[in-house]
Short mmCIF file of C-alpha atoms in Angstrom, two decimals:
data_model
loop_
_atom_site.label_atom_id
_atom_site.label_comp_id
_atom_site.label_asym_id
_atom_site.label_seq_id
_atom_site.Cartn_x
_atom_site.Cartn_y
_atom_site.Cartn_z
CA MET R 1 -4.69 -40.77 55.37
CA GLY R 2 -4.39 -40.40 51.61
CA SER R 3 -5.22 -42.13 48.33
CA TYR R 4 -4.06 -45.54 47.13
CA ALA R 5 -3.93 -47.46 43.87
CA PHE R 6 -3.88 -51.13 42.92
CA VAL R 7 -2.77 -51.34 39.28
CA VAL R 8 -2.42 -54.43 37.07
CA GLY R 9 -1.02 -54.74 33.54
CA VAL R 10 -0.87 -58.20 31.93
CA ASN R 11 0.68 -58.75 28.49
CA ASN R 12 1.97 -62.31 28.78
CA TYR R 13 -0.22 -65.40 28.95
CA VAL R 14 0.29 -69.16 28.94
CA GLN R 15 0.81 -70.27 25.34
CA ASP R 16 -1.53 -73.22 25.55
CA PRO R 17 -4.35 -74.37 23.25
CA ASP R 18 -6.69 -73.18 26.00
CA GLY R 19 -4.69 -70.07 26.88
CA LEU R 20 -4.85 -66.48 25.66
CA GLN R 21 -2.82 -64.63 23.08
CA THR R 22 -0.07 -62.22 24.04
CA LEU R 23 -1.02 -58.57 24.36
CA ASN R 24 1.26 -55.66 23.56
CA GLY R 25 -0.27 -52.58 25.16
CA ALA R 26 -1.55 -53.56 28.62
CA VAL R 27 1.73 -52.95 30.44
CA LYS R 28 2.32 -49.59 28.74
CA ASP R 29 -1.26 -48.60 29.54
CA SER R 30 -0.81 -49.51 33.21
CA ASN R 31 2.47 -47.54 33.28
CA ASP R 32 0.70 -44.50 31.83
CA PHE R 33 -2.08 -44.77 34.40
CA VAL R 34 0.50 -44.85 37.19
CA ASN R 35 2.23 -41.81 35.69
CA TRP R 36 -1.09 -39.97 35.71
CA LEU R 37 -1.57 -40.80 39.40
CA LYS R 38 1.85 -39.28 40.08
CA SER R 39 1.01 -36.13 38.11
CA LEU R 40 -2.05 -35.10 40.15
CA ASN R 41 -2.10 -31.89 42.18
CA ASP R 42 -1.95 -34.20 45.21
CA PRO R 43 0.17 -36.98 43.67
CA LEU R 44 0.12 -40.50 45.01
CA PRO R 45 3.49 -41.42 46.53
CA ASP R 46 5.24 -44.56 45.32
CA GLU R 47 4.50 -46.40 48.56
CA ASN R 48 0.75 -45.95 47.98
CA ILE R 49 0.82 -47.42 44.46
CA PHE R 50 0.75 -51.22 44.25
CA HIS R 51 1.61 -51.97 40.63
CA ILE R 52 2.03 -55.51 39.31
CA LYS R 53 2.73 -56.13 35.61
CA SER R 54 4.24 -58.52 33.08
CA LEU R 55 8.04 -58.53 32.97
CA ASN R 56 9.89 -59.16 29.70
CA ASN R 57 8.61 -62.44 28.21
CA ASN R 58 7.90 -64.20 31.49
CA VAL R 59 4.47 -65.67 32.21
CA PHE R 60 3.77 -63.13 34.93
CA PRO R 61 1.85 -62.05 36.92
CA LYS R 62 0.06 -65.25 37.81
CA LYS R 63 -2.90 -65.32 40.16
CA ASN R 64 -0.69 -66.21 43.14
CA ASP R 65 1.51 -63.19 42.36
CA ALA R 66 -1.56 -60.95 42.40
CA GLU R 67 -2.67 -62.47 45.72
CA THR R 68 0.71 -61.66 47.26
CA LYS R 69 0.57 -58.08 46.01
CA LEU R 70 -2.99 -57.74 47.30
CA MET R 71 -1.97 -58.83 50.79
CA GLU R 72 0.79 -56.19 50.74
CA PHE R 73 -1.87 -53.65 49.85
CA ILE R 74 -4.24 -54.80 52.61
CA ASN R 75 -1.48 -54.61 55.22
CA ALA R 76 -0.63 -51.08 54.13
CA VAL R 77 -4.14 -49.60 54.09
CA GLY R 78 -5.17 -51.44 57.25
CA ASN R 79 -3.02 -49.00 59.20
CA ASN R 80 -4.97 -46.03 57.78
CA VAL R 81 -8.62 -46.66 58.43
CA ILE R 82 -9.99 -43.62 56.56
CA ASN R 83 -8.54 -42.74 53.16
CA GLU R 84 -9.67 -40.54 50.30
CA LYS R 85 -9.64 -42.63 47.10
CA LEU R 86 -8.79 -46.08 45.88
CA TYR R 87 -7.99 -46.48 42.18
CA PHE R 88 -8.27 -50.10 40.99
CA TYR R 89 -7.03 -50.39 37.41
CA PHE R 90 -6.76 -53.57 35.33
CA ALA R 91 -5.45 -53.90 31.74
CA GLY R 92 -5.24 -57.34 30.18
CA HIS R 93 -7.52 -60.08 28.91
CA GLY R 94 -11.04 -60.38 30.24
CA VAL R 95 -13.86 -62.89 29.87
CA GLY R 96 -17.54 -62.13 30.37
CA HIS R 97 -19.69 -64.39 32.51
CA PRO R 98 -22.14 -66.43 30.39
CA ASP R 99 -25.15 -65.58 32.56
CA GLU R 100 -24.32 -62.50 34.63
CA VAL R 101 -24.07 -59.25 32.66
CA ASP R 102 -22.23 -57.35 35.39
CA HIS R 103 -19.61 -60.02 36.13
CA ASN R 104 -16.29 -60.19 34.32
CA LEU R 105 -13.14 -62.24 34.79
CA LEU R 106 -9.89 -60.23 34.92
CA CYS R 107 -7.43 -62.82 33.65
CA PHE R 108 -3.87 -63.31 34.90
CA SER R 109 -0.98 -64.91 33.04
CA ASP R 110 -1.80 -68.50 34.07
CA TRP R 111 -5.43 -68.27 32.97
CA THR R 112 -6.70 -71.02 30.65
CA LYS R 113 -10.11 -72.50 29.97
CA LYS R 114 -9.20 -75.36 32.29
CA TRP R 115 -8.03 -72.96 34.99
CA SER R 116 -10.55 -70.17 34.51
CA ASN R 117 -10.47 -69.32 38.22
CA ASN R 118 -6.96 -67.86 37.75
CA ALA R 119 -8.56 -64.44 37.63
CA PHE R 120 -10.15 -61.73 39.70
CA ALA R 121 -13.91 -61.53 39.26
CA SER R 122 -14.97 -57.90 38.88
CA VAL R 123 -18.13 -57.82 41.00
CA PRO R 124 -16.63 -59.75 43.96
CA ALA R 125 -13.58 -57.46 43.69
CA ILE R 126 -15.81 -54.40 43.89
CA SER R 127 -17.61 -55.84 46.91
CA PHE R 128 -14.30 -56.73 48.59
CA PHE R 129 -12.79 -53.26 48.37
CA ARG R 130 -16.03 -51.60 49.47
CA TYR R 131 -16.30 -53.95 52.45
CA MET R 132 -12.81 -52.97 53.63
CA GLY R 133 -14.46 -49.77 54.87
CA VAL R 134 -11.41 -47.50 54.58
CA PHE R 135 -12.07 -45.44 51.44
CA LYS R 136 -14.42 -42.51 50.84
CA GLU R 137 -14.34 -43.02 47.05
CA ILE R 138 -13.41 -46.07 44.98
CA ILE R 139 -12.70 -45.96 41.23
CA PHE R 140 -12.66 -49.19 39.23
CA ILE R 141 -11.23 -49.15 35.70
CA PHE R 142 -11.43 -52.39 33.71
CA ASP R 143 -9.68 -52.23 30.30
CA CYS R 144 -10.37 -55.74 29.00
CA CYS R 145 -12.70 -57.77 26.79
CA ARG R 146 -16.08 -58.96 28.04
CA THR R 147 -16.78 -61.71 25.50
CA ARG R 148 -18.46 -64.88 26.82
CA TYR R 149 -17.17 -67.53 24.44
CA PHE R 150 -17.43 -70.41 26.92
CA ARG R 151 -18.81 -71.17 30.38
CA ALA R 152 -16.09 -69.64 32.50
CA ARG R 153 -16.27 -70.43 36.18
CA LEU R 154 -16.99 -67.45 38.39
CA SER R 155 -15.02 -67.72 41.61
CA GLU R 156 -15.35 -65.55 44.64
CA PHE R 157 -12.66 -62.97 45.29
CA ILE R 158 -9.22 -64.33 46.08
CA THR R 159 -9.55 -63.88 49.82
CA GLN R 160 -12.32 -63.57 52.34
CA ASN R 161 -13.63 -60.10 53.03
CA ILE R 162 -11.34 -58.23 55.37
CA ARG R 163 -12.71 -55.26 57.27
CA CYS R 164 -10.14 -52.67 58.32
CA GLY R 165 -12.36 -49.67 59.05
CA ASN R 166 -15.95 -48.63 59.55
CA PHE R 167 -16.50 -46.36 56.56
CA ASN R 168 -19.73 -47.81 55.17
CA ASP R 169 -20.90 -45.34 52.57
CA ALA R 170 -18.21 -45.05 49.90
CA SER R 171 -18.98 -43.52 46.50
CA VAL R 172 -18.06 -45.93 43.71
CA TYR R 173 -17.28 -45.31 40.04
CA ILE R 174 -17.05 -48.25 37.61
CA ALA R 175 -15.85 -48.03 34.00
CA TYR R 176 -15.69 -51.07 31.73
CA SER R 177 -13.80 -50.46 28.50
CA THR R 178 -16.47 -52.14 26.40
CA SER R 179 -20.02 -53.46 26.55
CA TYR R 180 -21.02 -56.89 27.78
CA ASP R 181 -20.21 -59.70 25.30
CA ASP R 182 -17.96 -57.42 23.26
CA GLU R 183 -14.23 -56.90 22.72
CA ALA R 184 -11.78 -54.24 23.84
CA HIS R 185 -9.15 -53.35 21.24
CA GLU R 186 -5.53 -52.34 20.92
CA TYR R 187 -4.40 -50.13 18.06
CA ASP R 188 -1.19 -48.79 16.53
CA ALA R 189 -0.30 -45.50 18.19
CA ILE R 190 2.75 -43.31 17.63
CA GLY R 191 4.92 -43.59 20.72
CA GLN R 192 8.20 -42.03 21.71
CA ASN R 193 10.68 -41.34 18.90
CA GLY R 194 7.87 -41.76 16.37
CA ILE R 195 7.80 -45.56 16.78
CA LEU R 196 4.49 -47.36 16.37
CA GLU R 197 3.35 -49.26 19.46
CA LYS R 198 0.19 -51.02 20.54
CA ARG R 199 -2.02 -49.18 23.01
CA GLY R 200 -5.48 -49.78 24.40
CA VAL R 201 -8.13 -47.58 22.80
CA PHE R 202 -9.99 -47.18 26.08
CA THR R 203 -7.02 -46.21 28.25
CA GLU R 204 -5.79 -43.79 25.59
CA VAL R 205 -9.10 -41.92 25.70
CA LEU R 206 -9.44 -42.33 29.47
CA LEU R 207 -6.13 -40.59 30.12
CA GLU R 208 -6.92 -37.81 27.64
CA GLY R 209 -10.13 -37.20 29.55
CA LEU R 210 -8.47 -37.28 32.97
CA LYS R 211 -5.76 -34.89 31.80
CA GLY R 212 -8.33 -32.28 30.86
CA ALA R 213 -10.22 -33.19 27.71
CA ALA R 214 -13.22 -34.25 29.83
CA ALA R 215 -13.13 -31.19 32.09
CA ASN R 216 -16.17 -28.98 32.56
CA GLU R 217 -16.12 -25.21 32.22
CA ASN R 218 -14.53 -24.95 35.68
CA GLY R 219 -11.69 -27.30 34.81
CA GLU R 220 -13.06 -30.20 36.87
CA VAL R 221 -13.20 -33.80 35.65
CA ASP R 222 -15.96 -35.62 37.52
CA ASN R 223 -17.91 -38.83 37.01
CA ASN R 224 -20.48 -37.11 34.78
CA THR R 225 -18.03 -35.41 32.43
CA LEU R 226 -15.68 -38.40 32.27
CA SER R 227 -18.50 -40.85 31.50
CA ALA R 228 -19.88 -38.63 28.75
CA TYR R 229 -16.40 -38.22 27.27
CA LEU R 230 -15.67 -41.96 27.36
CA MET R 231 -19.03 -42.93 25.87
CA LYS R 232 -18.45 -40.74 22.84
CA GLU R 233 -14.72 -40.63 22.28
CA VAL R 234 -13.82 -44.30 22.79
CA ASN R 235 -16.05 -45.33 19.93
CA THR R 236 -14.97 -42.32 17.87
CA LEU R 237 -11.32 -43.43 18.09
CA ALA R 238 -12.29 -47.09 17.58
CA GLN R 239 -14.23 -46.29 14.41
CA LYS R 240 -11.25 -44.39 13.03
CA LYS R 241 -9.24 -47.59 13.46
CA GLY R 242 -11.86 -49.76 11.77
CA PHE R 243 -13.79 -51.33 14.63
CA SER R 244 -16.42 -50.57 17.27
CA GLN R 245 -16.07 -50.28 21.03
CA LYS R 246 -18.62 -48.81 23.43
CA PRO R 247 -17.69 -48.52 27.11
CA GLN R 248 -20.02 -48.94 30.05
CA CYS R 249 -19.88 -46.55 33.01
CA SER R 250 -21.83 -46.41 36.25
CA VAL R 251 -21.68 -44.64 39.61
CA ILE R 252 -22.99 -45.27 43.13
CA LEU R 253 -22.89 -42.09 45.19
CA GLY R 254 -22.67 -42.33 48.98
CA ASN R 255 -22.12 -40.13 51.99
CA GLY R 256 -24.39 -37.44 50.57
CA ASN R 257 -22.05 -36.80 47.62
CA ASP R 258 -23.52 -35.56 44.35
CA ARG R 259 -20.47 -36.58 42.25
CA ILE R 260 -16.90 -37.89 42.31
CA VAL R 261 -14.25 -35.37 41.28
CA PHE R 262 -11.17 -37.03 39.80
CA THR R 263 -9.06 -33.94 39.23
CA SER R 264 -9.21 -30.19 38.77
CA ILE R 265 -6.96 -28.50 36.25
CA PRO R 266 -6.40 -24.92 35.09
CA VAL R 267 -8.71 -23.92 32.26
CA VAL R 268 -6.48 -23.25 29.23
CA LYS R 269 -7.90 -22.32 25.85
CA THR R 270 -6.31 -22.56 22.42
CA GLN R 271 -6.90 -20.30 19.43
CA ILE R 272 -8.75 -22.04 16.60
CA THR R 273 -9.09 -20.67 13.07
CA PHE R 274 -12.12 -21.93 11.15
CA HIS R 275 -12.23 -21.69 7.36
CA PHE R 276 -15.53 -22.72 5.75
CA GLU R 277 -15.37 -23.43 2.02
CA ILE R 278 -19.15 -23.51 1.53
CA PRO R 279 -21.37 -20.68 2.83
CA ASP R 280 -23.87 -22.16 5.27
CA GLU R 281 -24.79 -22.35 8.93
CA TYR R 282 -22.37 -24.43 10.99
CA ILE R 283 -23.17 -25.83 14.46
CA LEU R 284 -20.24 -26.24 16.86
CA ASN R 285 -20.76 -28.93 19.53
CA ASP R 286 -18.42 -30.01 22.32
CA SER R 287 -17.57 -33.64 23.17
CA LYS R 288 -20.78 -33.97 25.20
CA ASP R 289 -22.88 -32.86 22.16
CA LYS R 290 -23.66 -29.55 23.82
CA THR R 291 -24.07 -26.78 21.24
CA LEU R 292 -21.56 -24.02 21.83
CA GLU R 293 -22.29 -21.76 18.90
CA SER R 294 -23.97 -21.38 15.52
CA ILE R 295 -21.67 -19.82 12.90
CA VAL R 296 -23.31 -18.40 9.77
CA THR R 297 -20.98 -17.88 6.80
CA VAL R 298 -21.57 -15.80 3.69
CA ASP R 299 -18.06 -15.15 2.36
CA PRO R 300 -16.13 -18.40 1.63
CA ASN R 301 -12.86 -16.49 2.08
CA ALA R 302 -13.62 -15.33 5.60
CA ASP R 303 -11.97 -16.92 8.65
CA PHE R 304 -13.48 -17.22 12.11
CA ILE R 305 -11.32 -17.15 15.25
CA ARG R 306 -12.45 -18.90 18.42
CA GLN R 307 -10.88 -19.86 21.76
CA LEU R 308 -11.57 -23.48 22.76
CA SER R 309 -10.40 -25.79 25.54
CA LYS R 310 -8.56 -29.01 24.72
CA GLY R 311 -10.67 -31.96 23.62
CA TYR R 312 -12.86 -33.22 20.78
CA TYR R 313 -15.47 -31.13 18.99
CA THR R 314 -17.96 -31.63 16.19
CA LEU R 315 -18.89 -29.24 13.39
CA ILE R 316 -22.22 -29.85 11.65
CA ARG R 317 -23.12 -28.27 8.31
CA ASN R 318 -26.79 -27.45 8.80
CA SER R 319 -27.95 -27.84 5.19
CA ASN R 320 -26.99 -31.51 4.81
CA LYS R 321 -26.04 -32.48 8.43
CA GLU R 322 -22.52 -33.44 7.34
CA GLU R 323 -20.20 -33.68 10.34
CA LYS R 324 -16.53 -33.03 10.95
CA ILE R 325 -14.94 -34.18 14.23
CA PHE R 326 -11.73 -32.47 15.26
CA ARG R 327 -9.45 -32.36 18.25
CA VAL R 328 -8.05 -29.27 19.95
CA THR R 329 -4.50 -29.65 21.26
CA ASP R 330 -2.07 -27.29 22.99
CA SER R 331 -0.90 -25.69 19.74
CA ASP R 332 -2.74 -23.45 17.31
CA ASN R 333 -5.24 -25.28 15.15
CA ALA R 334 -6.66 -24.50 11.71
CA ILE R 335 -9.90 -26.26 10.76
CA THR R 336 -11.12 -26.31 7.16
CA PHE R 337 -14.61 -27.58 6.43
#
């Protein structure tokens, strides 16, 4: 009994007129998601994480490679008929179905327009893992495009439904990195040693939220707080990089549950110094647009000290509704507005 993960990161694709361009951040993003799984209070052991990803410049993983890894996963969880969570994470190219808003193709390295069934289809995948009947909670994370630029074939899942247990009422959380018929983006982020590297906007924000930026006042990150954080902060980061990206999140609660809790972390607050150059009333909102405080300034030389948790906040100057978005980190912060 425990939690499991099936994680996919695809950078490399067939260089064919009908193929897909090479990505740069999907593998790193999948690595970071695995590292988060290992950092939890109850970390997932290596043997419970089934991670398949592109290697060097090889056209890998192909659909057959993913099928092999999936069968390894099924054999492992089939011996444990009741488990806590399944995390299914995919980073790579995706294609939206031309007619079905909820369906998306999760493309492997050998995907082309001619071979558009070389993919997992998101809705059949969701149905497959639910039908297995061995997980109390299932979390699906799809960091990929959902554009529908041609009539892609929608195949069923790669294998027939396999039932290992009798758990029929799993709670399910689904997060697409972008809206239907829209793109997911990579951007230049500062990596280790100050070197620029491509990363997925969605996964960057997702992991910030899971590590605490999306926590409530009790330090818990659940489906409500994470969805609210993703819906605001993904597009906030995307707009800073010159484009738009709006995720789509949904939840199906079963077994009498009122939410899915991803993690619980200690509540740590950081000292923030606010310096307002123009006397006015300033509204301080958290990342969920909840008003925390109204600060009225008279002396432009006065500073205001507050203790805030990590995450994104918005200051609004009441007289003209001008906004300033800022991020609280682990170190002391000084905000001038």
